[in-house]
PDB file of C-alpha atoms and ligand atoms in Angstrom:
ATOM      1  CA  MET H   1     163.856 -27.778 -19.681  1.00 77.00           C
ATOM      2  CA  LYS H   2     161.008 -26.898 -17.297  1.00 86.00           C
ATOM      3  CA  VAL H   3     157.798 -25.327 -18.634  1.00 88.00           C
ATOM      4  CA  GLU H   4     158.593 -21.962 -16.988  1.00 89.00           C
ATOM      5  CA  GLU H   5     162.055 -21.949 -18.548  1.00 88.00           C
ATOM      6  CA  LYS H   6     160.636 -22.746 -21.980  1.00 84.00           C
ATOM      7  CA  ILE H   7     158.161 -19.860 -21.667  1.00 85.00           C
ATOM      8  CA  LYS H   8     160.959 -17.519 -20.495  1.00 85.00           C
ATOM      9  CA  GLU H   9     163.061 -18.529 -23.499  1.00 85.00           C
ATOM     10  CA  TYR H  10     160.102 -17.841 -25.814  1.00 87.00           C
ATOM     11  CA  GLU H  11     159.405 -14.477 -24.204  1.00 87.00           C
ATOM     12  CA  LYS H  12     163.027 -13.391 -24.729  1.00 89.00           C
ATOM     13  CA  GLY H  13     162.123 -12.871 -28.405  1.00 91.00           C
ATOM     14  CA  ILE H  14     159.668 -10.127 -27.433  1.00 95.00           C
ATOM     15  CA  LYS H  15     162.075  -7.203 -27.206  1.00 95.00           C
ATOM     16  CA  LYS H  16     159.693  -4.259 -26.995  1.00 96.00           C
ATOM     17  CA  VAL H  17     155.968  -3.703 -27.535  1.00 97.00           C
ATOM     18  CA  LEU H  18     155.632  -1.152 -30.352  1.00 98.00           C
ATOM     19  CA  ILE H  19     151.855  -1.072 -30.846  1.00 98.00           C
ATOM     20  CA  THR H  20     149.452  -2.182 -28.110  1.00 98.00           C
ATOM     21  CA  ALA H  21     146.317  -4.275 -28.666  1.00 98.00           C
ATOM     22  CA  GLU H  22     144.208  -1.213 -27.785  1.00 98.00           C
ATOM     23  CA  GLU H  23     146.015   0.988 -30.326  1.00 98.00           C
ATOM     24  CA  ILE H  24     145.501  -1.670 -33.015  1.00 98.00           C
ATOM     25  CA  GLN H  25     141.779  -1.935 -32.284  1.00 98.00           C
ATOM     26  CA  ALA H  26     141.315   1.870 -32.323  1.00 98.00           C
ATOM     27  CA  ALA H  27     143.096   2.112 -35.706  1.00 98.00           C
ATOM     28  CA  ILE H  28     141.013  -0.750 -37.126  1.00 98.00           C
ATOM     29  CA  LYS H  29     137.782   0.990 -36.127  1.00 98.00           C
ATOM     30  CA  LYS H  30     138.924   4.102 -38.057  1.00 98.00           C
ATOM     31  CA  ALA H  31     140.068   2.021 -41.048  1.00 98.00           C
ATOM     32  CA  GLY H  32     136.657   0.296 -41.110  1.00 98.00           C
ATOM     33  CA  GLU H  33     134.974   3.694 -41.259  1.00 98.00           C
ATOM     34  CA  ARG H  34     137.269   4.731 -44.123  1.00 98.00           C
ATOM     35  CA  ILE H  35     136.469   1.579 -46.076  1.00 98.00           C
ATOM     36  CA  ASP H  36     132.737   2.110 -45.466  1.00 98.00           C
ATOM     37  CA  ALA H  37     133.075   5.675 -46.775  1.00 97.00           C
ATOM     38  CA  ILE H  38     135.030   4.609 -49.888  1.00 97.00           C
ATOM     39  CA  TYR H  39     132.533   1.909 -50.934  1.00 98.00           C
ATOM     40  CA  ASP H  40     129.389   3.739 -49.768  1.00 96.00           C
ATOM     41  CA  GLY H  41     127.166   0.648 -49.494  1.00 96.00           C
ATOM     42  CA  ARG H  42     128.664  -1.233 -52.455  1.00 97.00           C
ATOM     43  CA  PRO H  43     129.612  -4.863 -51.715  1.00 97.00           C
ATOM     44  CA  ILE H  44     133.297  -5.762 -51.391  1.00 98.00           C
ATOM     45  CA  LEU H  45     135.478  -8.861 -51.423  1.00 98.00           C
ATOM     46  CA  LEU H  46     138.207  -8.774 -48.764  1.00 98.00           C
ATOM     47  CA  VAL H  47     141.195 -10.868 -49.834  1.00 98.00           C
ATOM     48  CA  SER H  48     143.701 -11.801 -47.172  1.00 97.00           C
ATOM     49  CA  ILE H  49     147.245 -12.943 -47.920  1.00 93.00           C
ATOM     50  CA  LEU H  50     148.062 -15.846 -45.603  1.00 93.00           C
ATOM     51  CA  LYS H  51     149.415 -16.474 -43.161  1.00 93.00           C
ATOM     52  CA  GLY H  52     150.504 -13.132 -41.717  1.00 94.00           C
ATOM     53  CA  ALA H  53     147.251 -11.253 -42.329  1.00 97.00           C
ATOM     54  CA  PHE H  54     144.863 -13.777 -40.775  1.00 97.00           C
ATOM     55  CA  VAL H  55     144.418 -11.929 -37.455  1.00 98.00           C
ATOM     56  CA  PHE H  56     144.067  -8.517 -39.132  1.00 98.00           C
ATOM     57  CA  MET H  57     141.500  -9.999 -41.534  1.00 98.00           C
ATOM     58  CA  ALA H  58     139.400 -11.319 -38.638  1.00 98.00           C
ATOM     59  CA  ASP H  59     139.255  -7.843 -37.081  1.00 98.00           C
ATOM     60  CA  ILE H  60     138.979  -5.620 -40.182  1.00 98.00           C
ATOM     61  CA  CYS H  61     136.105  -7.696 -41.622  1.00 98.00           C
ATOM     62  CA  ARG H  62     134.153  -7.031 -38.426  1.00 98.00           C
ATOM     63  CA  ALA H  63     134.920  -3.298 -38.582  1.00 98.00           C
ATOM     64  CA  VAL H  64     133.321  -2.749 -42.000  1.00 98.00           C
ATOM     65  CA  HIS H  65     129.591  -2.426 -42.486  1.00 97.00           C
ATOM     66  CA  VAL H  66     129.249  -2.605 -46.272  1.00 98.00           C
ATOM     67  CA  PRO H  67     128.147  -6.038 -47.578  1.00 97.00           C
ATOM     68  CA  CYS H  68     131.311  -8.108 -47.467  1.00 97.00           C
ATOM     69  CA  GLU H  69     132.626 -11.461 -48.662  1.00 98.00           C
ATOM     70  CA  ILE H  70     136.020 -12.866 -47.713  1.00 97.00           C
ATOM     71  CA  GLY H  71     138.661 -14.858 -49.564  1.00 97.00           C
ATOM     72  CA  PHE H  72     142.149 -16.162 -48.848  1.00 97.00           C
ATOM     73  CA  MET H  73     145.254 -16.724 -50.880  1.00 96.00           C
ATOM     74  CA  CYS H  74     148.826 -17.775 -50.161  1.00 94.00           C
ATOM     75  CA  ALA H  75     151.874 -16.382 -51.922  1.00 88.00           C
ATOM     76  CA  LYS H  76     155.583 -17.157 -51.843  1.00 82.00           C
ATOM     77  CA  SER H  77     158.350 -14.801 -52.967  1.00 77.00           C
ATOM     78  CA  TYR H  78     161.431 -16.062 -54.758  1.00 72.00           C
ATOM     79  CA  TYR H  79     163.545 -12.935 -54.912  1.00 64.00           C
ATOM     80  CA  GLU H  80     167.291 -12.999 -55.204  1.00 66.00           C
ATOM     81  CA  GLY H  81     169.806 -10.201 -55.611  1.00 60.00           C
ATOM     82  CA  THR H  82     168.426  -7.210 -57.453  1.00 56.00           C
ATOM     83  CA  GLN H  83     165.286  -8.762 -58.895  1.00 57.00           C
ATOM     84  CA  SER H  84     162.451  -6.417 -58.006  1.00 58.00           C
ATOM     85  CA  SER H  85     159.291  -7.951 -59.402  1.00 60.00           C
ATOM     86  CA  GLY H  86     157.608 -10.875 -61.105  1.00 63.00           C
ATOM     87  CA  VAL H  87     158.732 -13.740 -58.889  1.00 79.00           C
ATOM     88  CA  VAL H  88     155.823 -14.106 -56.521  1.00 86.00           C
ATOM     89  CA  LYS H  89     154.133 -17.461 -56.843  1.00 87.00           C
ATOM     90  CA  ILE H  90     150.538 -18.067 -55.778  1.00 91.00           C
ATOM     91  CA  THR H  91     150.678 -21.268 -53.731  1.00 93.00           C
ATOM     92  CA  MET H  92     146.983 -21.238 -52.816  1.00 95.00           C
ATOM     93  CA  ASP H  93     144.598 -19.324 -55.016  1.00 96.00           C
ATOM     94  CA  LEU H  94     141.208 -17.701 -54.443  1.00 97.00           C
ATOM     95  CA  ASP H  95     138.214 -19.989 -54.815  1.00 93.00           C
ATOM     96  CA  ARG H  96     136.290 -17.677 -57.174  1.00 94.00           C
ATOM     97  CA  ASP H  97     136.372 -15.442 -60.189  1.00 96.00           C
ATOM     98  CA  ILE H  98     136.923 -11.862 -58.980  1.00 97.00           C
ATOM     99  CA  SER H  99     135.610 -10.068 -62.063  1.00 96.00           C
ATOM    100  CA  GLY H 100     132.541  -8.179 -60.910  1.00 93.00           C
ATOM    101  CA  TYR H 101     133.956  -7.580 -57.413  1.00 97.00           C
ATOM    102  CA  HIS H 102     135.326  -4.525 -55.663  1.00 98.00           C
ATOM    103  CA  VAL H 103     138.409  -6.249 -54.243  1.00 98.00           C
ATOM    104  CA  VAL H 104     140.262  -5.087 -51.136  1.00 98.00           C
ATOM    105  CA  ILE H 105     143.542  -6.866 -50.403  1.00 98.00           C
ATOM    106  CA  VAL H 106     144.153  -7.180 -46.658  1.00 98.00           C
ATOM    107  CA  GLU H 107     147.891  -7.385 -45.881  1.00 97.00           C
ATOM    108  CA  ASP H 108     149.898  -7.497 -42.670  1.00 97.00           C
ATOM    109  CA  ILE H 109     152.950  -5.457 -43.702  1.00 96.00           C
ATOM    110  CA  VAL H 110     154.435  -3.728 -46.728  1.00 95.00           C
ATOM    111  CA  ASP H 111     158.209  -3.973 -46.552  1.00 93.00           C
ATOM    112  CA  THR H 112     160.121  -3.844 -49.879  1.00 91.00           C
ATOM    113  CA  GLY H 113     156.700  -3.672 -51.592  1.00 93.00           C
ATOM    114  CA  ARG H 114     157.569  -6.458 -54.038  1.00 91.00           C
ATOM    115  CA  THR H 115     154.982  -9.005 -52.883  1.00 92.00           C
ATOM    116  CA  LEU H 116     152.043  -6.629 -53.132  1.00 94.00           C
ATOM    117  CA  ASN H 117     153.350  -5.050 -56.305  1.00 94.00           C
ATOM    118  CA  ASP H 118     153.238  -8.502 -57.928  1.00 93.00           C
ATOM    119  CA  ILE H 119     149.964  -9.617 -56.348  1.00 95.00           C
ATOM    120  CA  THR H 120     148.116  -6.461 -57.376  1.00 96.00           C
ATOM    121  CA  LYS H 121     149.352  -6.990 -60.962  1.00 94.00           C
ATOM    122  CA  ILE H 122     148.150 -10.623 -60.918  1.00 94.00           C
ATOM    123  CA  LEU H 123     144.732  -9.680 -59.517  1.00 97.00           C
ATOM    124  CA  LYS H 124     144.291  -6.666 -61.836  1.00 97.00           C
ATOM    125  CA  ASP H 125     144.684  -9.029 -64.798  1.00 96.00           C
ATOM    126  CA  ARG H 126     141.573 -10.848 -63.544  1.00 97.00           C
ATOM    127  CA  ASN H 127     139.471  -7.716 -64.143  1.00 97.00           C
ATOM    128  CA  PRO H 128     137.988  -6.820 -60.764  1.00 98.00           C
ATOM    129  CA  VAL H 129     135.682  -3.771 -60.812  1.00 98.00           C
ATOM    130  CA  SER H 130     138.231  -2.073 -58.551  1.00 98.00           C
ATOM    131  CA  LEU H 131     141.270  -3.081 -56.519  1.00 98.00           C
ATOM    132  CA  ARG H 132     142.599  -1.456 -53.355  1.00 98.00           C
ATOM    133  CA  VAL H 133     145.050  -2.452 -50.642  1.00 98.00           C
ATOM    134  CA  VAL H 134     144.734  -2.033 -46.887  1.00 98.00           C
ATOM    135  CA  THR H 135     147.794  -2.815 -44.798  1.00 98.00           C
ATOM    136  CA  LEU H 136     148.186  -2.918 -41.046  1.00 98.00           C
ATOM    137  CA  LEU H 137     151.871  -1.912 -41.112  1.00 98.00           C
ATOM    138  CA  ASP H 138     154.096  -0.035 -43.517  1.00 98.00           C
ATOM    139  CA  LYS H 139     157.914   0.145 -43.497  1.00 96.00           C
ATOM    140  CA  PRO H 140     158.485   2.806 -46.211  1.00 95.00           C
ATOM    141  CA  SER H 141     162.235   3.074 -45.455  1.00 94.00           C
ATOM    142  CA  ARG H 142     162.693  -0.462 -46.849  1.00 91.00           C
ATOM    143  CA  ARG H 143     160.859   0.055 -50.140  1.00 93.00           C
ATOM    144  CA  LEU H 144     162.527  -1.306 -53.309  1.00 90.00           C
ATOM    145  CA  VAL H 145     159.610  -0.783 -55.698  1.00 92.00           C
ATOM    146  CA  ASP H 146     157.199   2.096 -55.988  1.00 93.00           C
ATOM    147  CA  PHE H 147     154.207   0.738 -54.092  1.00 94.00           C
ATOM    148  CA  LYS H 148     151.713   2.535 -51.871  1.00 95.00           C
ATOM    149  CA  ALA H 149     148.774   0.991 -50.025  1.00 97.00           C
ATOM    150  CA  ASP H 150     145.450   2.826 -50.255  1.00 97.00           C
ATOM    151  CA  VAL H 151     144.884   2.515 -46.499  1.00 97.00           C
ATOM    152  CA  SER H 152     147.783   2.053 -44.073  1.00 98.00           C
ATOM    153  CA  LEU H 153     147.191   1.896 -40.325  1.00 98.00           C
ATOM    154  CA  PHE H 154     150.709   2.294 -38.874  1.00 98.00           C
ATOM    155  CA  THR H 155     154.065   3.419 -40.282  1.00 98.00           C
ATOM    156  CA  ILE H 156     156.967   1.771 -38.464  1.00 97.00           C
ATOM    157  CA  PRO H 157     160.773   2.084 -38.596  1.00 96.00           C
ATOM    158  CA  ASP H 158     163.000  -0.654 -39.987  1.00 94.00           C
ATOM    159  CA  TYR H 159     162.466  -3.202 -37.188  1.00 94.00           C
ATOM    160  CA  PHE H 160     161.652  -6.880 -37.611  1.00 95.00           C
ATOM    161  CA  VAL H 161     158.272  -7.146 -35.925  1.00 97.00           C
ATOM    162  CA  ILE H 162     156.220 -10.016 -34.538  1.00 97.00           C
ATOM    163  CA  GLY H 163     152.721 -10.516 -33.167  1.00 97.00           C
ATOM    164  CA  TYR H 164     149.149  -9.952 -34.297  1.00 98.00           C
ATOM    165  CA  GLY H 165     149.606 -12.538 -37.066  1.00 97.00           C
ATOM    166  CA  LEU H 166     153.280 -11.802 -37.844  1.00 96.00           C
ATOM    167  CA  ASP H 167     155.785 -14.524 -37.067  1.00 95.00           C
ATOM    168  CA  CYS H 168     159.395 -15.344 -36.527  1.00 94.00           C
ATOM    169  CA  ALA H 169     159.980 -18.942 -37.659  1.00 92.00           C
ATOM    170  CA  GLU H 170     156.200 -19.512 -37.321  1.00 93.00           C
ATOM    171  CA  LYS H 171     156.082 -18.414 -33.666  1.00 94.00           C
ATOM    172  CA  TYR H 172     154.591 -15.329 -31.954  1.00 96.00           C
ATOM    173  CA  ARG H 173     151.640 -14.989 -34.377  1.00 96.00           C
ATOM    174  CA  ASN H 174     149.205 -15.233 -31.441  1.00 96.00           C
ATOM    175  CA  LEU H 175     150.520 -12.188 -29.532  1.00 97.00           C
ATOM    176  CA  PRO H 176     147.706  -9.595 -29.339  1.00 97.00           C
ATOM    177  CA  TYR H 177     150.154  -6.695 -29.934  1.00 98.00           C
ATOM    178  CA  ILE H 178     152.988  -5.808 -32.341  1.00 98.00           C
ATOM    179  CA  ALA H 179     156.469  -6.105 -30.860  1.00 97.00           C
ATOM    180  CA  GLU H 180     160.021  -5.701 -32.030  1.00 97.00           C
ATOM    181  CA  PHE H 181     161.720  -9.085 -32.269  1.00 95.00           C
ATOM    182  CA  GLY H 182     165.080  -9.488 -30.568  1.00 91.00           C
ATOM    183  CA  GLU H 183     167.237 -12.021 -28.821  1.00 76.00           C
TER     184      GLU H 183
HETATM  185  P1  LIG O 201     157.719  -7.360 -49.151  1.00 92.38           P
HETATM  186  O1  LIG O 201     157.469  -8.122 -50.422  1.00 92.38           O
HETATM  187  O2  LIG O 201     156.904  -6.091 -49.030  1.00 92.38           O
HETATM  188  O3  LIG O 201     159.180  -7.113 -48.932  1.00 92.38           O
HETATM  189  O4  LIG O 201     157.400  -8.326 -47.954  1.00 92.38           O
HETATM  190  C1  LIG O 201     156.187  -8.688 -47.563  1.00 92.38           C
HETATM  191  C2  LIG O 201     156.234  -9.846 -46.602  1.00 92.38           C
HETATM  192  O5  LIG O 201     157.493  -9.982 -45.882  1.00 92.38           O
HETATM  193  C3  LIG O 201     155.188  -9.625 -45.542  1.00 92.38           C
HETATM  194  O6  LIG O 201     153.910 -10.051 -45.961  1.00 92.38           O
HETATM  195  C4  LIG O 201     155.746 -10.442 -44.393  1.00 92.38           C
HETATM  196  O7  LIG O 201     155.350 -11.778 -44.530  1.00 92.38           O
HETATM  197  C5  LIG O 201     157.253 -10.343 -44.546  1.00 92.38           C
HETATM  198  N1  LIG O 201     157.813  -9.314 -43.633  1.00 92.38           N
HETATM  199  C6  LIG O 201     158.339  -8.126 -43.971  1.00 92.38           C
HETATM  200  N2  LIG O 201     158.738  -7.444 -42.881  1.00 92.38           N
HETATM  201  C7  LIG O 201     158.442  -8.215 -41.817  1.00 92.38           C
HETATM  202  C8  LIG O 201     158.593  -8.056 -40.384  1.00 92.38           C
HETATM  203  O8  LIG O 201     159.078  -7.047 -39.848  1.00 92.38           O
HETATM  204  N3  LIG O 201     158.148  -9.085 -39.608  1.00 92.38           N
HETATM  205  C9  LIG O 201     157.608 -10.227 -40.133  1.00 92.38           C
HETATM  206  N4  LIG O 201     157.217 -11.171 -39.271  1.00 92.38           N
HETATM  207  N5  LIG O 201     157.440 -10.409 -41.464  1.00 92.38           N
HETATM  208  C10 LIG O 201     157.850  -9.415 -42.297  1.00 92.38           C
END
């Protein structure tokens, strides 16, 4: 297959742009201001859940002005059937003790809510001074557990989305916008 054909094939997955790069950046600026207002000069630890939130993390950490440290963790979900919590496994943990920190989890998307429901429980048990969640996207129509992020930038319908860190089979993470995936 020629290079142009390969690119065309790849681009077929981008069905429709839902949120432009400019709209994302404007919402991040506002979210940064909200976080600044909440913490009012107190230092925070931003914790990003890899891989999906890596692009959002890079932008949101530059939109806050309170003293800020960053950390990363990786989690895998092993849900089957009706199980609604308790099966998230941390596959790469934070490199420090979070007691004494105001922790802000930075997530790409809340879908069923199970991953963040579990992760917030795990992190709360480590006694942070406070724990909040900021998510770029929220799909409330898909929720299976009662979970609400403290700061949510965009509410979207039940589409499978790609771009701005979100993947389909590890591709499309580098798109600067959020798009609906389709073939
Ligand atoms: P939850 O536990 O809330 O159901 O799922 C959270 C994870 O599922 C997200 O962090 C993300 O990795 C994945 N996910 C949920 N919806 C989408 C989507 O529309 N697109 C992509 N790429 N991943 C999604």
